[in-house]
PDB file of C-alpha atoms in Angstrom:
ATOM      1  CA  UNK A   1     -42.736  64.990 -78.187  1.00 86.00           C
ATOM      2  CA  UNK A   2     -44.038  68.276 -76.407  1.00 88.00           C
ATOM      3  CA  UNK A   3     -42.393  70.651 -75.112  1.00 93.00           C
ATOM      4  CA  UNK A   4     -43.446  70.735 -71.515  1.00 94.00           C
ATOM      5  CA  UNK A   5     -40.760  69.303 -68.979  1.00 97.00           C
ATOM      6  CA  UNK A   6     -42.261  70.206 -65.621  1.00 97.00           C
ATOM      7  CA  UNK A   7     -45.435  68.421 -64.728  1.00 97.00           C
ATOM      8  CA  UNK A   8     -46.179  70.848 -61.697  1.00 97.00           C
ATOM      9  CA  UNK A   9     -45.429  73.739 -59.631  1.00 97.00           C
ATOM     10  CA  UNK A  10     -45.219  72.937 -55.962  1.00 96.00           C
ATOM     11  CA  UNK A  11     -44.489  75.694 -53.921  1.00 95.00           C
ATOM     12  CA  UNK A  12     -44.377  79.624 -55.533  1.00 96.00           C
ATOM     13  CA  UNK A  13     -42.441  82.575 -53.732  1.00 97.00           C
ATOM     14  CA  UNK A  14     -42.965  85.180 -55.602  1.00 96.00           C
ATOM     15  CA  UNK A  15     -39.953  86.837 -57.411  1.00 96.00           C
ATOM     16  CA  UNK A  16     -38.080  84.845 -54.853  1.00 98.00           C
ATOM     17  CA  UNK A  17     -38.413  81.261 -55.601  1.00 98.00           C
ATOM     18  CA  UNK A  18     -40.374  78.148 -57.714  1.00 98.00           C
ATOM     19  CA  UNK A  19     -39.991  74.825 -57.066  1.00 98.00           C
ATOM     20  CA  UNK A  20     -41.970  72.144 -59.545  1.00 98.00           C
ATOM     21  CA  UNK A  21     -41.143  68.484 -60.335  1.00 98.00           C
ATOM     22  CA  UNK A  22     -41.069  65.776 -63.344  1.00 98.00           C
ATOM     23  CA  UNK A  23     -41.635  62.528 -63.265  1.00 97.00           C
ATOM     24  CA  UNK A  24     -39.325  60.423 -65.398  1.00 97.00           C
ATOM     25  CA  UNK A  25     -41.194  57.612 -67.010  1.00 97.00           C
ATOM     26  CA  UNK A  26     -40.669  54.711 -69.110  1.00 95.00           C
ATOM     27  CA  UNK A  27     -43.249  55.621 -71.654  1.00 94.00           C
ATOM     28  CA  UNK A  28     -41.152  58.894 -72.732  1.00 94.00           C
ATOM     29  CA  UNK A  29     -39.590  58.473 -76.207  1.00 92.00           C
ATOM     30  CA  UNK A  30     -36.762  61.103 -75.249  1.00 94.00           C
ATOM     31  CA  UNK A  31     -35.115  58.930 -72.988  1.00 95.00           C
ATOM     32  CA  UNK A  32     -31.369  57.706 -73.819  1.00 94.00           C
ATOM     33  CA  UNK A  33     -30.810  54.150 -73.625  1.00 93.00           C
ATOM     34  CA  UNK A  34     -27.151  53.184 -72.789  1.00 92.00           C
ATOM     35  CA  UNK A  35     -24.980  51.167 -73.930  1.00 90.00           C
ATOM     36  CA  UNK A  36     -25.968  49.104 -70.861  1.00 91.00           C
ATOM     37  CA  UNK A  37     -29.764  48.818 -72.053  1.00 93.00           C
ATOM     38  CA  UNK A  38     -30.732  51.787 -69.131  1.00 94.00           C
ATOM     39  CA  UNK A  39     -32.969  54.032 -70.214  1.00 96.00           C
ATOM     40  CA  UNK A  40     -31.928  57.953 -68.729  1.00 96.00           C
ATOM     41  CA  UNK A  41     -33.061  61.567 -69.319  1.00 97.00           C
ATOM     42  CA  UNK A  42     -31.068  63.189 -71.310  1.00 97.00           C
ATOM     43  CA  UNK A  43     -29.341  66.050 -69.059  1.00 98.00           C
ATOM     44  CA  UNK A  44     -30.283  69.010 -71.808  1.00 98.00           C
ATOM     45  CA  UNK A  45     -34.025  68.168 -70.920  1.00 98.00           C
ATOM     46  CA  UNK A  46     -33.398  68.458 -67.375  1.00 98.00           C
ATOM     47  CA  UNK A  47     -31.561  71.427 -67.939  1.00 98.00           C
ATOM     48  CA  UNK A  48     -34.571  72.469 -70.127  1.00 98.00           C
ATOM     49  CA  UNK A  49     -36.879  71.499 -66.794  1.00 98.00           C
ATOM     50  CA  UNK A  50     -34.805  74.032 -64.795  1.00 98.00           C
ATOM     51  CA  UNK A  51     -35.356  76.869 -67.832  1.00 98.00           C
ATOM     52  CA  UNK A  52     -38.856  76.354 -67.671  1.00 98.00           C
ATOM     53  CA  UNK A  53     -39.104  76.540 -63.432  1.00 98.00           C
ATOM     54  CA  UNK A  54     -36.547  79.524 -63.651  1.00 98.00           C
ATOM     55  CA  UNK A  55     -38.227  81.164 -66.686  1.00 97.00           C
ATOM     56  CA  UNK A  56     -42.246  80.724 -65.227  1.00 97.00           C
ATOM     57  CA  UNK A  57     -40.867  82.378 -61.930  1.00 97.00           C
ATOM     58  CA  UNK A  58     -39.703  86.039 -63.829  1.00 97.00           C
ATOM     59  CA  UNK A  59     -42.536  85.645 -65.850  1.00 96.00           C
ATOM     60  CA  UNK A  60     -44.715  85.298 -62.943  1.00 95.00           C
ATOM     61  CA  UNK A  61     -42.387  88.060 -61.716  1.00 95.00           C
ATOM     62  CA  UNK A  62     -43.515  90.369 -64.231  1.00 94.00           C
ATOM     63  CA  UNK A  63     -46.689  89.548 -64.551  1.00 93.00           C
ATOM     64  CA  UNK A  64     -46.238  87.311 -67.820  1.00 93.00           C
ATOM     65  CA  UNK A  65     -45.712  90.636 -69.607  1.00 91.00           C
ATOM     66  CA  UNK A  66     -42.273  90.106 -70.664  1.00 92.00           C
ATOM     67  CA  UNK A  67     -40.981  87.036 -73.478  1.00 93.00           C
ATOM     68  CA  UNK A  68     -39.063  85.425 -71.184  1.00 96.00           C
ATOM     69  CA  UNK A  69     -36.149  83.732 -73.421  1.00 96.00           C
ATOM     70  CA  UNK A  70     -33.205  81.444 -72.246  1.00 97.00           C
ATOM     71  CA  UNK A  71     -29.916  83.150 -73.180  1.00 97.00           C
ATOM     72  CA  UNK A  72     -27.302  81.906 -71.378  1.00 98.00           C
ATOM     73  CA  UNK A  73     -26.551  78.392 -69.423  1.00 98.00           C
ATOM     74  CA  UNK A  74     -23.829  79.947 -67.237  1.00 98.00           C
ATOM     75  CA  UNK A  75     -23.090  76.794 -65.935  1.00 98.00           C
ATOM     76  CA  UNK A  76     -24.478  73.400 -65.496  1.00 98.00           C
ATOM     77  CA  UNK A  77     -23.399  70.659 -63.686  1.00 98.00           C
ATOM     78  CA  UNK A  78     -25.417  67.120 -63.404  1.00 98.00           C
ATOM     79  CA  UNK A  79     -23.758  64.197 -61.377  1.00 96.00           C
ATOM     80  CA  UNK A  80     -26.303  61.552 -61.581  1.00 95.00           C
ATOM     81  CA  UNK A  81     -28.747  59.984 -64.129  1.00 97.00           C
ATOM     82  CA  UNK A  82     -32.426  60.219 -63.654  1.00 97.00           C
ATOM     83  CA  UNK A  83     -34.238  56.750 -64.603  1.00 96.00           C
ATOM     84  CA  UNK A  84     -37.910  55.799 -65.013  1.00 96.00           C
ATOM     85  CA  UNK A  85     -39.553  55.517 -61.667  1.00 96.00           C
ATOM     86  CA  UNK A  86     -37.509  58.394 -60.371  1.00 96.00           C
ATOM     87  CA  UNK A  87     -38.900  62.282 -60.087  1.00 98.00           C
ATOM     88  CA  UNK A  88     -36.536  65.603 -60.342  1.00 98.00           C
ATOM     89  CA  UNK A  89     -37.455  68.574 -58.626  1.00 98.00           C
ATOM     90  CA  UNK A  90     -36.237  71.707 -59.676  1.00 98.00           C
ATOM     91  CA  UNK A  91     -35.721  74.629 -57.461  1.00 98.00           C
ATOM     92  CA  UNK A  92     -35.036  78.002 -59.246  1.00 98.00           C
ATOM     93  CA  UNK A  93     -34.270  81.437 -57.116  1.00 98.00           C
ATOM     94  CA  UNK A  94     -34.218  84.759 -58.620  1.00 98.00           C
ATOM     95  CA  UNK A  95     -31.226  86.228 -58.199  1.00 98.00           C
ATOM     96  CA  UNK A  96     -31.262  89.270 -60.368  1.00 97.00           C
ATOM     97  CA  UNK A  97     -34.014  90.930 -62.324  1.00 97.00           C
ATOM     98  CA  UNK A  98     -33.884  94.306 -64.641  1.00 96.00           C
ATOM     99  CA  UNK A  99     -35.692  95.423 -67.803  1.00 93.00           C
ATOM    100  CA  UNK A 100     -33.296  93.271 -70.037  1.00 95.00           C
ATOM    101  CA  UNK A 101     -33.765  90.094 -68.187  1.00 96.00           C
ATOM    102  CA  UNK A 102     -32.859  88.273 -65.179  1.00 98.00           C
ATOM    103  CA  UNK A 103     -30.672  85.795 -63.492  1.00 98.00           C
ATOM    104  CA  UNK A 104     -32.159  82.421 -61.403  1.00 98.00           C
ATOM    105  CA  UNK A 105     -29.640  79.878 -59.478  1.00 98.00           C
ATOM    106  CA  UNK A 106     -31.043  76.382 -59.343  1.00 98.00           C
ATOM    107  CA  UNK A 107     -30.507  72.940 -57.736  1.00 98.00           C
ATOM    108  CA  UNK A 108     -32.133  69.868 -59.271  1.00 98.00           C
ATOM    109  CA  UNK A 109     -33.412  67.308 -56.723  1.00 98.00           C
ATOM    110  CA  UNK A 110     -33.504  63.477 -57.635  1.00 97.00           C
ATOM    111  CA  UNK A 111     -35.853  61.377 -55.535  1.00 95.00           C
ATOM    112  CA  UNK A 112     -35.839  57.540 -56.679  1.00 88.00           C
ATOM    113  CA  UNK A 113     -36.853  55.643 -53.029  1.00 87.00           C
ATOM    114  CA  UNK A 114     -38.124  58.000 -50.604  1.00 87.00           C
ATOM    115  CA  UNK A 115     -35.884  61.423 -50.282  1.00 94.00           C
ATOM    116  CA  UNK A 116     -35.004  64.051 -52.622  1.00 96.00           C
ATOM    117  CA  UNK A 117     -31.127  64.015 -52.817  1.00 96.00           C
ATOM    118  CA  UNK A 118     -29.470  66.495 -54.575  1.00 97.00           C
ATOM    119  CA  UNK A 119     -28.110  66.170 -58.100  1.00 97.00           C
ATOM    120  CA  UNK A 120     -27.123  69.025 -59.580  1.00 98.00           C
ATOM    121  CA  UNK A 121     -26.927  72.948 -60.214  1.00 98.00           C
ATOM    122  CA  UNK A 122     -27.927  74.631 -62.958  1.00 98.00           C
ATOM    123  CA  UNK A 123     -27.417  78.581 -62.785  1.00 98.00           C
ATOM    124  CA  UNK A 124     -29.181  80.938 -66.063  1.00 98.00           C
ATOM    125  CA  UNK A 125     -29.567  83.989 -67.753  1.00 98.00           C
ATOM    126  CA  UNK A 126     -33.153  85.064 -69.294  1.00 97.00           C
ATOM    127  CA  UNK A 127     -32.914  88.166 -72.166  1.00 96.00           C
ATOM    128  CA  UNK A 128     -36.259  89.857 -72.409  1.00 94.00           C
ATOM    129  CA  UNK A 129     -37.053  89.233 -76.042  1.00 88.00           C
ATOM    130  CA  UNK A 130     -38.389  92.249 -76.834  1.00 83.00           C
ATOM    131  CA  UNK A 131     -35.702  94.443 -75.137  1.00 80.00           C
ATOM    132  CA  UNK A 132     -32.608  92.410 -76.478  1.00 74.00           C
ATOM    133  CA  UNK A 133     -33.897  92.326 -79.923  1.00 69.00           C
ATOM    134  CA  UNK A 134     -35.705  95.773 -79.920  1.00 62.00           C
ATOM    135  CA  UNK A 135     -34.926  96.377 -83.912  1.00 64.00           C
ATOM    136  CA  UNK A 136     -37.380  93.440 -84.387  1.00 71.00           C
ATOM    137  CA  UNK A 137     -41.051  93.370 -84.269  1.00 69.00           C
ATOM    138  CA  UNK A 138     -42.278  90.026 -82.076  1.00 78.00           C
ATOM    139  CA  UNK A 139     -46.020  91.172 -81.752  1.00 79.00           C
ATOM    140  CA  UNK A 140     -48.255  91.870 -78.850  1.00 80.00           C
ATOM    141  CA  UNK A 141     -49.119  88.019 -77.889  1.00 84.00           C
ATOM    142  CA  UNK A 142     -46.755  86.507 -75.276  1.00 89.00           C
ATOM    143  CA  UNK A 143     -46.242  83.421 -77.618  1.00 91.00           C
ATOM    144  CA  UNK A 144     -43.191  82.286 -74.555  1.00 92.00           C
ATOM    145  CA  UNK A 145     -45.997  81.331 -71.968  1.00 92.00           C
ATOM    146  CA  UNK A 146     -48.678  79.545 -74.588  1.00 89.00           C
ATOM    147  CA  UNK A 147     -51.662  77.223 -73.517  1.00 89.00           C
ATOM    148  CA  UNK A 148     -49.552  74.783 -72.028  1.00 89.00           C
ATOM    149  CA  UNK A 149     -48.363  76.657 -69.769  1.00 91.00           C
ATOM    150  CA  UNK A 150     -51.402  78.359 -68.499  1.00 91.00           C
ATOM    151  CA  UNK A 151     -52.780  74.740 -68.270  1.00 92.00           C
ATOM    152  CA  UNK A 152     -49.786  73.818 -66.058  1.00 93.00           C
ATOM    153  CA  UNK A 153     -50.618  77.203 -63.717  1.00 93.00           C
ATOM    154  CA  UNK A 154     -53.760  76.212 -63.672  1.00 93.00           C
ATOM    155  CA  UNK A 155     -53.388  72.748 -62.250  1.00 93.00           C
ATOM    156  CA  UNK A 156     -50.914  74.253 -60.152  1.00 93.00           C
ATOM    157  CA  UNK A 157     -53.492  76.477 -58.225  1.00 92.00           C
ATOM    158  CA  UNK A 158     -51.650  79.652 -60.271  1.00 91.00           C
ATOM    159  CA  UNK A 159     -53.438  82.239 -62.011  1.00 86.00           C
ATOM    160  CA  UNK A 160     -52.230  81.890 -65.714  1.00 84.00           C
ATOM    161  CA  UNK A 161     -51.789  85.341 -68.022  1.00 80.00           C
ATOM    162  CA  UNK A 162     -54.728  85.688 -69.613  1.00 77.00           C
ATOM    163  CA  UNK A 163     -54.694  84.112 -73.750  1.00 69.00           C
ATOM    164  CA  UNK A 164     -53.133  87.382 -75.991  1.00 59.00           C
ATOM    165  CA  UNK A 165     -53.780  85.930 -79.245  1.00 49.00           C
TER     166      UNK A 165
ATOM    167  CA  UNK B   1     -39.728  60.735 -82.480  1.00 66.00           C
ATOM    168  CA  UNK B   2     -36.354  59.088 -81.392  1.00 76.00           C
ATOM    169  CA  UNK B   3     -34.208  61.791 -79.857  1.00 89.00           C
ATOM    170  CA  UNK B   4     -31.704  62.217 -82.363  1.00 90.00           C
ATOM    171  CA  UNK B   5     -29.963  65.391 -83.865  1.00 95.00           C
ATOM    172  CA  UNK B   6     -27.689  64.121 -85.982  1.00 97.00           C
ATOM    173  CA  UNK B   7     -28.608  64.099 -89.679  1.00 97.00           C
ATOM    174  CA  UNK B   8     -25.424  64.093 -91.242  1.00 97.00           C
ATOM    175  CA  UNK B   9     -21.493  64.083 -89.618  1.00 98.00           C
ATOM    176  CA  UNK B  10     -19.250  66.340 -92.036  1.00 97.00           C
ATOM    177  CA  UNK B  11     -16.071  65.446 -91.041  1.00 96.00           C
ATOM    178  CA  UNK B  12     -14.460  64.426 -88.296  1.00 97.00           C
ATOM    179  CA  UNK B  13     -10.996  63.290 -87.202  1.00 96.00           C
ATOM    180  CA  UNK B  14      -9.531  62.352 -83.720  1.00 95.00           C
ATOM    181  CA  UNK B  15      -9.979  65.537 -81.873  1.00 97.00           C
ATOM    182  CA  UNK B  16     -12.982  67.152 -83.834  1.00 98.00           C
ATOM    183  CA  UNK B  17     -16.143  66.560 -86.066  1.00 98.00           C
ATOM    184  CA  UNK B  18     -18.672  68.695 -87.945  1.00 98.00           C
ATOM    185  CA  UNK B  19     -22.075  67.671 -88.106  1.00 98.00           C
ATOM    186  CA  UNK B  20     -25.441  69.482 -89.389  1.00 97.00           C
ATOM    187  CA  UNK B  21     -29.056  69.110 -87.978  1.00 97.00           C
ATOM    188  CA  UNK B  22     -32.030  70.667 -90.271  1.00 97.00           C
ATOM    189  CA  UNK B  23     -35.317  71.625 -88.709  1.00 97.00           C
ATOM    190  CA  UNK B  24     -38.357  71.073 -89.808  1.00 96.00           C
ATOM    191  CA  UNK B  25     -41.653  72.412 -89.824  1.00 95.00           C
ATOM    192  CA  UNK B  26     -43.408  69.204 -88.806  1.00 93.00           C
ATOM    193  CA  UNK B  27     -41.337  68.417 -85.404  1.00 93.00           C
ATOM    194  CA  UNK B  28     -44.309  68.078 -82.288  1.00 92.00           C
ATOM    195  CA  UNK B  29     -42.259  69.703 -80.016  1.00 94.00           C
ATOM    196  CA  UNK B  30     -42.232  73.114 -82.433  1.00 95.00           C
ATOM    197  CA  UNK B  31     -46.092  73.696 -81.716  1.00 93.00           C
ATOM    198  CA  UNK B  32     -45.585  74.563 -77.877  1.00 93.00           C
ATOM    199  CA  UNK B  33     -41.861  75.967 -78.595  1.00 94.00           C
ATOM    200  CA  UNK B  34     -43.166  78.555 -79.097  1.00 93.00           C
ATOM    201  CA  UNK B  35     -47.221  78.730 -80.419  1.00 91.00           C
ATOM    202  CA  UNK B  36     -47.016  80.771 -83.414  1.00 90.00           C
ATOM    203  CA  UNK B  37     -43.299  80.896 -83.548  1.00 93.00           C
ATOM    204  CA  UNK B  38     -41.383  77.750 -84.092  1.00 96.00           C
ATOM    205  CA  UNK B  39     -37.534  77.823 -83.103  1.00 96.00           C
ATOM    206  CA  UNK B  40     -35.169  75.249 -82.042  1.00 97.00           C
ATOM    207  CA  UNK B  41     -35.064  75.189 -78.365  1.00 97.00           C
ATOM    208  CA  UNK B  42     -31.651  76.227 -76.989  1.00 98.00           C
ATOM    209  CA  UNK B  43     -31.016  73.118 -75.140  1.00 98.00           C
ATOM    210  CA  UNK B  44     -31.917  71.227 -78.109  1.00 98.00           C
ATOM    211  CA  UNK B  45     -28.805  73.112 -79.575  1.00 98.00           C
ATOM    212  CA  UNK B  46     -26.687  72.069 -76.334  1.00 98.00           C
ATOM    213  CA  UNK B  47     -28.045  68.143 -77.279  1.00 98.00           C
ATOM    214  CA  UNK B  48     -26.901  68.438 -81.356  1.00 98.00           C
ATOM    215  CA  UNK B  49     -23.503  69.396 -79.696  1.00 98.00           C
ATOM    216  CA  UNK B  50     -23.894  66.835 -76.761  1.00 98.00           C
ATOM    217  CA  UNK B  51     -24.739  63.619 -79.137  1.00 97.00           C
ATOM    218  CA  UNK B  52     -21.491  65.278 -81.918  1.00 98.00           C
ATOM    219  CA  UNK B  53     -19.259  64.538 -78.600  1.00 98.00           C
ATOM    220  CA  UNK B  54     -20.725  61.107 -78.394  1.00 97.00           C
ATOM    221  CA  UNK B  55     -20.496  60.318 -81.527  1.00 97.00           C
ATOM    222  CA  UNK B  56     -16.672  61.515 -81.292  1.00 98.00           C
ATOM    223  CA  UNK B  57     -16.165  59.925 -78.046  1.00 97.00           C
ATOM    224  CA  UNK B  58     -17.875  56.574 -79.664  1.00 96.00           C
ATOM    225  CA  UNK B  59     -15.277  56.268 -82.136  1.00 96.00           C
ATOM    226  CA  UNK B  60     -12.328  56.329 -80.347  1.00 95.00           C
ATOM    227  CA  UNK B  61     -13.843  53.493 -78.369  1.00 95.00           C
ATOM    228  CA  UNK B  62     -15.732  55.068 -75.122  1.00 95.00           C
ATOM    229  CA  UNK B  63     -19.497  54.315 -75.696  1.00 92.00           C
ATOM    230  CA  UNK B  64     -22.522  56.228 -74.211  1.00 88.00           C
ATOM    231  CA  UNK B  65     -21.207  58.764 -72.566  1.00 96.00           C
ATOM    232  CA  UNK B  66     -23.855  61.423 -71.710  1.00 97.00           C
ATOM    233  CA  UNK B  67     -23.789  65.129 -70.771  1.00 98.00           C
ATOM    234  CA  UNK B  68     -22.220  66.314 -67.134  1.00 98.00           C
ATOM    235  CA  UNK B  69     -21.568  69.918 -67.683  1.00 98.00           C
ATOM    236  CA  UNK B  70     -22.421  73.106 -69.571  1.00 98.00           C
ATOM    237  CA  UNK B  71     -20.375  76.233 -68.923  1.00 98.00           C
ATOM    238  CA  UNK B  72     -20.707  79.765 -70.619  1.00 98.00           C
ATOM    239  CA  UNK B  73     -23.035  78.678 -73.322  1.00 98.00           C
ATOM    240  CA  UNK B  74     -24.759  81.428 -75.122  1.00 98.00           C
ATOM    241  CA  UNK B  75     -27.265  81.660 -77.528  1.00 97.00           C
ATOM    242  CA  UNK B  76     -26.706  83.865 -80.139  1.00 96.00           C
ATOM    243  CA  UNK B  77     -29.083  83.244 -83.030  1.00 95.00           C
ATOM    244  CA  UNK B  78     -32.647  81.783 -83.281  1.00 95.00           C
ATOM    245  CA  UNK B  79     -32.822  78.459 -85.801  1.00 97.00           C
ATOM    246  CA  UNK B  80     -36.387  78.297 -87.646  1.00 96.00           C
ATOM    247  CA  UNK B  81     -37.810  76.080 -89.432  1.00 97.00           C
ATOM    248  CA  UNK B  82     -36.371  75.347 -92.886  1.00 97.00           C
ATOM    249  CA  UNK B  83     -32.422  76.251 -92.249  1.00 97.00           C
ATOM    250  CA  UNK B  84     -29.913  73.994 -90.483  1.00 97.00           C
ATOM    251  CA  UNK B  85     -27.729  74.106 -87.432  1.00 98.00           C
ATOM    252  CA  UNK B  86     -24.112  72.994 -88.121  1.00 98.00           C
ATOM    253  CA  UNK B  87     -21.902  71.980 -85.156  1.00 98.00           C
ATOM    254  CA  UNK B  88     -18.749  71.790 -84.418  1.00 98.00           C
ATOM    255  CA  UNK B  89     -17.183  70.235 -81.408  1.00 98.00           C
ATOM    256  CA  UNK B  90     -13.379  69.945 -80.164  1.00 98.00           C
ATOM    257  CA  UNK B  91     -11.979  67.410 -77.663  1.00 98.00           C
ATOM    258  CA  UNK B  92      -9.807  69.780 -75.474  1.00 98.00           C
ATOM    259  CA  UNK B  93      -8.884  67.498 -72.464  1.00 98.00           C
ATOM    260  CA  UNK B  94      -9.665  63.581 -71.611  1.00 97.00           C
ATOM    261  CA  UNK B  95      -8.978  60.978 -68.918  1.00 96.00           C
ATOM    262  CA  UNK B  96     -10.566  57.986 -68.111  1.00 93.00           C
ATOM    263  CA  UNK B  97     -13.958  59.720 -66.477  1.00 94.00           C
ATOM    264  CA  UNK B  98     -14.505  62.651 -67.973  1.00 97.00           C
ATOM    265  CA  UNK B  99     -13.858  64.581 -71.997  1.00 98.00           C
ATOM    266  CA  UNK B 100     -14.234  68.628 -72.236  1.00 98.00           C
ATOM    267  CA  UNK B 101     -15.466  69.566 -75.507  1.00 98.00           C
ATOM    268  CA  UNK B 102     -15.242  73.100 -76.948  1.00 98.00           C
ATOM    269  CA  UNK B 103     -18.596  73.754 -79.360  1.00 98.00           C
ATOM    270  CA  UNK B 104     -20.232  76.028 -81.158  1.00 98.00           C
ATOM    271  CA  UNK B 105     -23.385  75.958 -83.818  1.00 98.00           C
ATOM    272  CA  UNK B 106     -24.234  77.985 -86.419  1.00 98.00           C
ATOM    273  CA  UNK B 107     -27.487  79.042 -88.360  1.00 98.00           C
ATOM    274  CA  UNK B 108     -27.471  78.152 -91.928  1.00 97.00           C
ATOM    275  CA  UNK B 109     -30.002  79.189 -94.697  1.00 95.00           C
ATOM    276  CA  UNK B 110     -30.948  77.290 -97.502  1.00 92.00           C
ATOM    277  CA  UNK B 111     -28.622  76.629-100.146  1.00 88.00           C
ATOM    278  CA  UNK B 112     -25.745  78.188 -97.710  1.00 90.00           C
ATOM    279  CA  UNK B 113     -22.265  77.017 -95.795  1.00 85.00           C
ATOM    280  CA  UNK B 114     -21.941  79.606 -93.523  1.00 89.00           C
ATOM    281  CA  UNK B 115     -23.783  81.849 -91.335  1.00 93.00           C
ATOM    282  CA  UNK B 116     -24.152  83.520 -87.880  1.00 96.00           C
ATOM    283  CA  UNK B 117     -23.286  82.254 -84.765  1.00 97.00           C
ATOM    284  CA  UNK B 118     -26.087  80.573 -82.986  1.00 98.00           C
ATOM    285  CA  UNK B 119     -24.375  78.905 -79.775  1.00 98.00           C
ATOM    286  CA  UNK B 120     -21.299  78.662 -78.180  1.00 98.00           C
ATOM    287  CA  UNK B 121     -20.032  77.070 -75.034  1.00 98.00           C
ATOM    288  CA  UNK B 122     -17.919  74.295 -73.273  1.00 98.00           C
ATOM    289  CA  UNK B 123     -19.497  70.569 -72.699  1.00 98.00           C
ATOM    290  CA  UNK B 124     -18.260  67.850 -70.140  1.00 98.00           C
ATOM    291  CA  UNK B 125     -18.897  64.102 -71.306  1.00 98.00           C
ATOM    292  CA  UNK B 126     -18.909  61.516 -68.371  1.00 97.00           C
ATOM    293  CA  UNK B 127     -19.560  57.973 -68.200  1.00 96.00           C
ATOM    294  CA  UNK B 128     -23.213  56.897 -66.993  1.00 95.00           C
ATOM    295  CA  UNK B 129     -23.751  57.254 -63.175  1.00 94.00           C
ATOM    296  CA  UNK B 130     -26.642  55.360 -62.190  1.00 90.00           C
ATOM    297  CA  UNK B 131     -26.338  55.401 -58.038  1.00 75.00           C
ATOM    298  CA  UNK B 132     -29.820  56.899 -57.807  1.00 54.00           C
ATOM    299  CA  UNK B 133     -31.954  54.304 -59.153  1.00 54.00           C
ATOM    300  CA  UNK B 134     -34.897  53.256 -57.385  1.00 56.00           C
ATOM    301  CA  UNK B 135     -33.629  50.132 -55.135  1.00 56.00           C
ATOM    302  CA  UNK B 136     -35.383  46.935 -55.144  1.00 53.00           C
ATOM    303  CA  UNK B 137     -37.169  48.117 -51.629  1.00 52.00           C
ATOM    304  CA  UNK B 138     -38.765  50.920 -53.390  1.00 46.00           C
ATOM    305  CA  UNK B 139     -40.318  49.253 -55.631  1.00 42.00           C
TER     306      UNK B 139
END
């Protein structure tokens, strides 16, 4: 299992708003199977999708300079299950950004026939790393937005932060 | 890997159980999370808490219920490989669609039993909702 849970970027406002969507698929091992015999996404991995749509916007933000860390779920609230053959979209606006971080609101989208419906909120707080934790060293390269993610900006028609390592 | 992050329950008893989750160095996910600096993601401390509610919810006799809500959960300490998160979860309220769960983790060392806080925060288990699969049409 990687740990990539958008599979693109769709639409980029800069330091206003991403949107980017995942395709839930029976082939992914993560998936819970209930008691039922239905297989679902496990709602900390689409949390984890709206972290990573939130967290590539105030990167992108601030020009990938920052280590954009999750540090807060302030509140999170999923009504429906995603299944294989559906796809989420995430939508994450930046609603507060300062040296030591930022804020993003977001509403997760669940399309399983032909409209996105939506199925959820999920509102965070990002720490900069190297502001929070300023008593520890964390090095030069941006080790938060790694090859993965450049290859994900890339498909996505994004310029990616150039490789610090 | 099968998405479990249990290794161990520590005790448990109607309204509350303990359970521990090590990480290791070998886990695939580690590599991208993050490239040259392996910690547990956050949410993957929300699921060790989510799956201890399960697994408290399972037995007193309600089966696979999965995560609804988060609220004011915080991340506190970083878990690397080699040292263990140990939950703890309490069953504050319950009716017959829905169990809030106080929880909180912490970030063990080798060879220890106590250590900082890594995470904190309340949980909402729900039964399955599955109105959003793909109809019949769709496919």
């Amino acid at each position: 299992m990687r740990w990539l849970w958008i599979d693109r970027i769709v639409d980029l406002a800069a330091g206003e708003r991403l949107r980017a969507i995942k395709h839930v698929s029976l082939a992914e091992e993560h998936l819970f199977v209930t008691p039922a015999g239905v297989p679902v996404m496990p709602a900390s991995l689409i949390i984890e999708g709206m972290a990573q749509t939130a967290g590539l916007l105030v990167g992108h933000a601030g020009g990938f300079r920052e280590k954009v860390l999750l540090a807060k779920i302030q509140r999170a609230t999923l009504d429906r299950e995603a299944t294989p053959g559906c796809t989420l979209m995430y939508e994450a606006t930046l609603t507060r950004m300062d040296p030591q971080g930022a804020s993003c609101n977001g509403t997760v989208h669940l399309r399983a026939d032909d409209e996105f419906v939506p199925i959820g909120t999920v509102d965070l707080l990002f720490t900069h790393l190297d502001h929070a934790r300023s008593d520890e060293v964390f090095g030069n390269t941006n080790f938060v937005f790694g090859e993965s993610f450049r290859t994900l900006l890339r498909l996505s028609g994004i310029e990616p932060p150039e490789a610090t390592a | 890997m099968p998405f479990a992050f249990l290794d161990r329950v520590i005790e448990s008893d109607e309204d509350r159980l303990v359970a521990v989750r090590s990480l290791t160095a070998g886990e695939d996910y580690l590599r991208d999370h993050f490239e040259g600096f392996p910690v547990m993601p956050g949410v993957l401390m929300v699921e060790t808490m989510a799956q201890a509610c399960r697994e408290l919810l399972a037995r007193r006799g309600h089966e696979g219920w999965v995560l609804g809500e988060a609220r004011g959960v915080r991340f506190n300490s970083l878990v690397r490989p080699g040292q263990t998160l140990r939950v703890e979860v309490r069953l504050r309220t319950m009716d017959s669609d829905r169990a809030e769960f106080q929880g909180s983790g912490e970030v063990l060392d080798p060879g220890t039993v106590q250590g900082a806080s890594a995470v904190t925060g309340r949980l909402v288990l729900r039964p399955v909702r599955l109105d959003n699969a793909p109809s019949a049409e769709a496919r």
